[in-house]
PDB file of C-alpha atoms in Angstrom:
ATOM      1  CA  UNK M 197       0.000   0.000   0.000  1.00 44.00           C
ATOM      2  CA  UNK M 198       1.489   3.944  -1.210  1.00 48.00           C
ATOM      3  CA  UNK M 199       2.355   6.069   1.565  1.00 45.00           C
ATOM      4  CA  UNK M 200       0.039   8.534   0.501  1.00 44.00           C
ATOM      5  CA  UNK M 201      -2.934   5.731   1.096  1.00 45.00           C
ATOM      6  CA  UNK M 202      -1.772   4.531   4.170  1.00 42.00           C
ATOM      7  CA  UNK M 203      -1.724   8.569   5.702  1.00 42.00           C
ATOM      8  CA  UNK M 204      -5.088   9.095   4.224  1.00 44.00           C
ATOM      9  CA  UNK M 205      -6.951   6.159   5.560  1.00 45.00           C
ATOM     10  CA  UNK M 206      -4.983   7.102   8.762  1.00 44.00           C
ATOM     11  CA  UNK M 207      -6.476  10.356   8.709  1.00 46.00           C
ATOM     12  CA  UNK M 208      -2.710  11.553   9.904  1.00 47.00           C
ATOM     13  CA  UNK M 209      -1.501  13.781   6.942  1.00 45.00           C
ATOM     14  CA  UNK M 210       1.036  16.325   8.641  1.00 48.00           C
ATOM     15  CA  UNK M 211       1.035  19.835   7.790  1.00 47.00           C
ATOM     16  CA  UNK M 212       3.504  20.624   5.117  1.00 44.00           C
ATOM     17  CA  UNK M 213       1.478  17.569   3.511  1.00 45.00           C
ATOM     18  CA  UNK M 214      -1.990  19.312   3.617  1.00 46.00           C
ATOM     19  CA  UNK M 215      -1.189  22.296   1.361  1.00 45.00           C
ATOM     20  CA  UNK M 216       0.114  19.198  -1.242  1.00 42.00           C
ATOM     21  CA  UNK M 217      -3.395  17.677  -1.075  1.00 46.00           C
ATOM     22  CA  UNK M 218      -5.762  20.706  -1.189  1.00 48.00           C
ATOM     23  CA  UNK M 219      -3.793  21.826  -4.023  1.00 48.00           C
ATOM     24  CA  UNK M 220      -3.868  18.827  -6.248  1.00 49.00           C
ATOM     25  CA  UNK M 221      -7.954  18.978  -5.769  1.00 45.00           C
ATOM     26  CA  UNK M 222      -7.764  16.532  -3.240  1.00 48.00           C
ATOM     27  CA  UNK M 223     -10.271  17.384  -0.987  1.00 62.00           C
ATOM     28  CA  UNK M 224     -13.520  19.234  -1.198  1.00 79.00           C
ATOM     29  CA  UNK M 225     -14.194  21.712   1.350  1.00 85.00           C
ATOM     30  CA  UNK M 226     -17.169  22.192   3.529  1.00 89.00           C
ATOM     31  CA  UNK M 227     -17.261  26.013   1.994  1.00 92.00           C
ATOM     32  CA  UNK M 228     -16.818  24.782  -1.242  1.00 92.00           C
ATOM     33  CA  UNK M 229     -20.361  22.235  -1.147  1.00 92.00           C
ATOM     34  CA  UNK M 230     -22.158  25.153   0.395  1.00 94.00           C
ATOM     35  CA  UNK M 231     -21.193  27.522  -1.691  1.00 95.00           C
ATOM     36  CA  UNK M 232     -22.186  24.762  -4.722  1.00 96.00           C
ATOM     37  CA  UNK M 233     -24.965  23.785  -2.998  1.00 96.00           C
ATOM     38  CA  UNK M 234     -26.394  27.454  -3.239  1.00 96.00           C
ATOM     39  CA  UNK M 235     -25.143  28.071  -6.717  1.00 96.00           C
ATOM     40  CA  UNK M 236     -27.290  24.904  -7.937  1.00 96.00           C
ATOM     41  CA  UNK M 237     -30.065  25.600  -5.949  1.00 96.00           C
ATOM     42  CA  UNK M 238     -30.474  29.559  -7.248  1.00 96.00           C
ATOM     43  CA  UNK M 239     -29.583  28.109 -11.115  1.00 95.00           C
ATOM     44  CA  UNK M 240     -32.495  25.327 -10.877  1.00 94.00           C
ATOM     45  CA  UNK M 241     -35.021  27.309  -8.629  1.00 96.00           C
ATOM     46  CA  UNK M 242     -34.692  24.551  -6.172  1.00 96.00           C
ATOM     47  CA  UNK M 243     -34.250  23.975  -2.509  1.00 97.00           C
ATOM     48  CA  UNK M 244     -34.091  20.569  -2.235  1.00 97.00           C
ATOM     49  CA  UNK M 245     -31.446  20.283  -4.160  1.00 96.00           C
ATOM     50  CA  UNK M 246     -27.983  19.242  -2.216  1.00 96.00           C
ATOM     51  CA  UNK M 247     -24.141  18.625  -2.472  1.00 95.00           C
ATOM     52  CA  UNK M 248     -23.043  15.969  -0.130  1.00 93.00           C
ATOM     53  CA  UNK M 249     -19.180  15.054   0.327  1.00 89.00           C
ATOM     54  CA  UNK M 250     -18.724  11.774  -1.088  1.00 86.00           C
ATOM     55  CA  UNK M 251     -17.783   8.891   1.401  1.00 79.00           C
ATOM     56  CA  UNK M 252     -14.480   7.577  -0.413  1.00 82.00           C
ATOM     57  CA  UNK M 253     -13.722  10.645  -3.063  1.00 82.00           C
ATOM     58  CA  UNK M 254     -12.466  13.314  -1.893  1.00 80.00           C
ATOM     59  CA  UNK M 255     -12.006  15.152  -5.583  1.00 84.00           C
ATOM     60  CA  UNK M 256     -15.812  15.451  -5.672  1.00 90.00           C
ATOM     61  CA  UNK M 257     -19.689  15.487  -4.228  1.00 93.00           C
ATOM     62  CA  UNK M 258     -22.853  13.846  -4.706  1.00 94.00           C
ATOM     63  CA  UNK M 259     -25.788  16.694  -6.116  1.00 95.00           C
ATOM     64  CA  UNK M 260     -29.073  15.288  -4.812  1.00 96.00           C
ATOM     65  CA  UNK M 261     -32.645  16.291  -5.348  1.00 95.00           C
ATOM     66  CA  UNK M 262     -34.246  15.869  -1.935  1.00 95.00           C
ATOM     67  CA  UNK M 263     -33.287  12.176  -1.511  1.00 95.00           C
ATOM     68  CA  UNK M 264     -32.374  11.095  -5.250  1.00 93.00           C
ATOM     69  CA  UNK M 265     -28.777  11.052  -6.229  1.00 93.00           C
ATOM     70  CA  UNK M 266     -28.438  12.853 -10.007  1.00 94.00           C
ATOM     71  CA  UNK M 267     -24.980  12.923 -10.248  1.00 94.00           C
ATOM     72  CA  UNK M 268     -21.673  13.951  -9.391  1.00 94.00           C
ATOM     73  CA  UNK M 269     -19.559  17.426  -9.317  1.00 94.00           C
ATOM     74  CA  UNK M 270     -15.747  17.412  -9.757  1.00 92.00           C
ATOM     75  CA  UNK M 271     -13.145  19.631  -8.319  1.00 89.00           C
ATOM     76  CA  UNK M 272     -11.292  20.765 -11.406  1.00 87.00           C
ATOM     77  CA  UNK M 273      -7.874  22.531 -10.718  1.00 84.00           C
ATOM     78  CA  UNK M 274      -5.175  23.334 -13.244  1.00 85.00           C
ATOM     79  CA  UNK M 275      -2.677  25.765 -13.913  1.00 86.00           C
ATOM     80  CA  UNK M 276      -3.989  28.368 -10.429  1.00 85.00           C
ATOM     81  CA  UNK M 277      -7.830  27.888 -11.874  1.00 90.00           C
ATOM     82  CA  UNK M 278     -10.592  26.261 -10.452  1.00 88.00           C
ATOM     83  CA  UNK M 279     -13.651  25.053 -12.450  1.00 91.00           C
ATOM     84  CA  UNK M 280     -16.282  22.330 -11.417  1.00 93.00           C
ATOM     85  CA  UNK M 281     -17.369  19.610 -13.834  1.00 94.00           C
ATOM     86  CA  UNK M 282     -21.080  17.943 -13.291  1.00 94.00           C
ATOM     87  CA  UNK M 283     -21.675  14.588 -14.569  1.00 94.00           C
ATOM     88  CA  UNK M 284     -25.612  13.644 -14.178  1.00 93.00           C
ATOM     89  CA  UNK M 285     -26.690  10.318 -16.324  1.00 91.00           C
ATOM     90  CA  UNK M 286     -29.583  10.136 -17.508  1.00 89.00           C
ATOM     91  CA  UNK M 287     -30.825   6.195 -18.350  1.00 87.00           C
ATOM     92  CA  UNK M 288     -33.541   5.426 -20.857  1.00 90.00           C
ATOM     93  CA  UNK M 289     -36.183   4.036 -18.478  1.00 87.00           C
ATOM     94  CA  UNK M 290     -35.966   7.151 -16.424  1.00 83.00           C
ATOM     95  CA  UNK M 291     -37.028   9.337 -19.445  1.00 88.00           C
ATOM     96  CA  UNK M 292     -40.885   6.674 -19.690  1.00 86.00           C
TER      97      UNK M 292
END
């Protein structure tokens, strides 16, 4: 098992190694699924709708409606920018 698996399961990631995950998009902060969870909920005209951290990624979040999972944001950074990518699928009995 990598190091970097052992100290995350661990939760024991030491200092100067915190900056090196938050950078690389690593994990999703709690201001960062409010502040998405507001966004999407002003876009859509929608209350229920939610952005929960996801139990075992910690690159992304689950957007719900109320109870339903739709699909999944990612934490996009590159070259000092930050975007967010959302991935909902859609299957073909869903759309009867």
């Amino acid at each position: 098992m990598p190091w970097t698996t052992r100290l995350i399961r661990l939760r024991v990631i030491p200092n100067r190694f915190r900056q090196l995950f938050d950078k690389k998009g690593w994990s999703m902060k709690p201001e960062e699924i409010a502040k998405l969870t507001k966004y999407f909920r002003e876009k859509f005209n929608n209350t229920t709708i939610s952005v929960r951290a996801r139990p075992q990624k910690k690159d992304s979040g689950e957007v719900y409606v109320g109870e339903e999972f739709v699909g999944v944001i990612y934490r996009d950074e590159e070259d000092g920018e930050l975007s967010y990518n959302f991935s909902m699928a859609i299957l073909d009995f869903d759309l009867e």
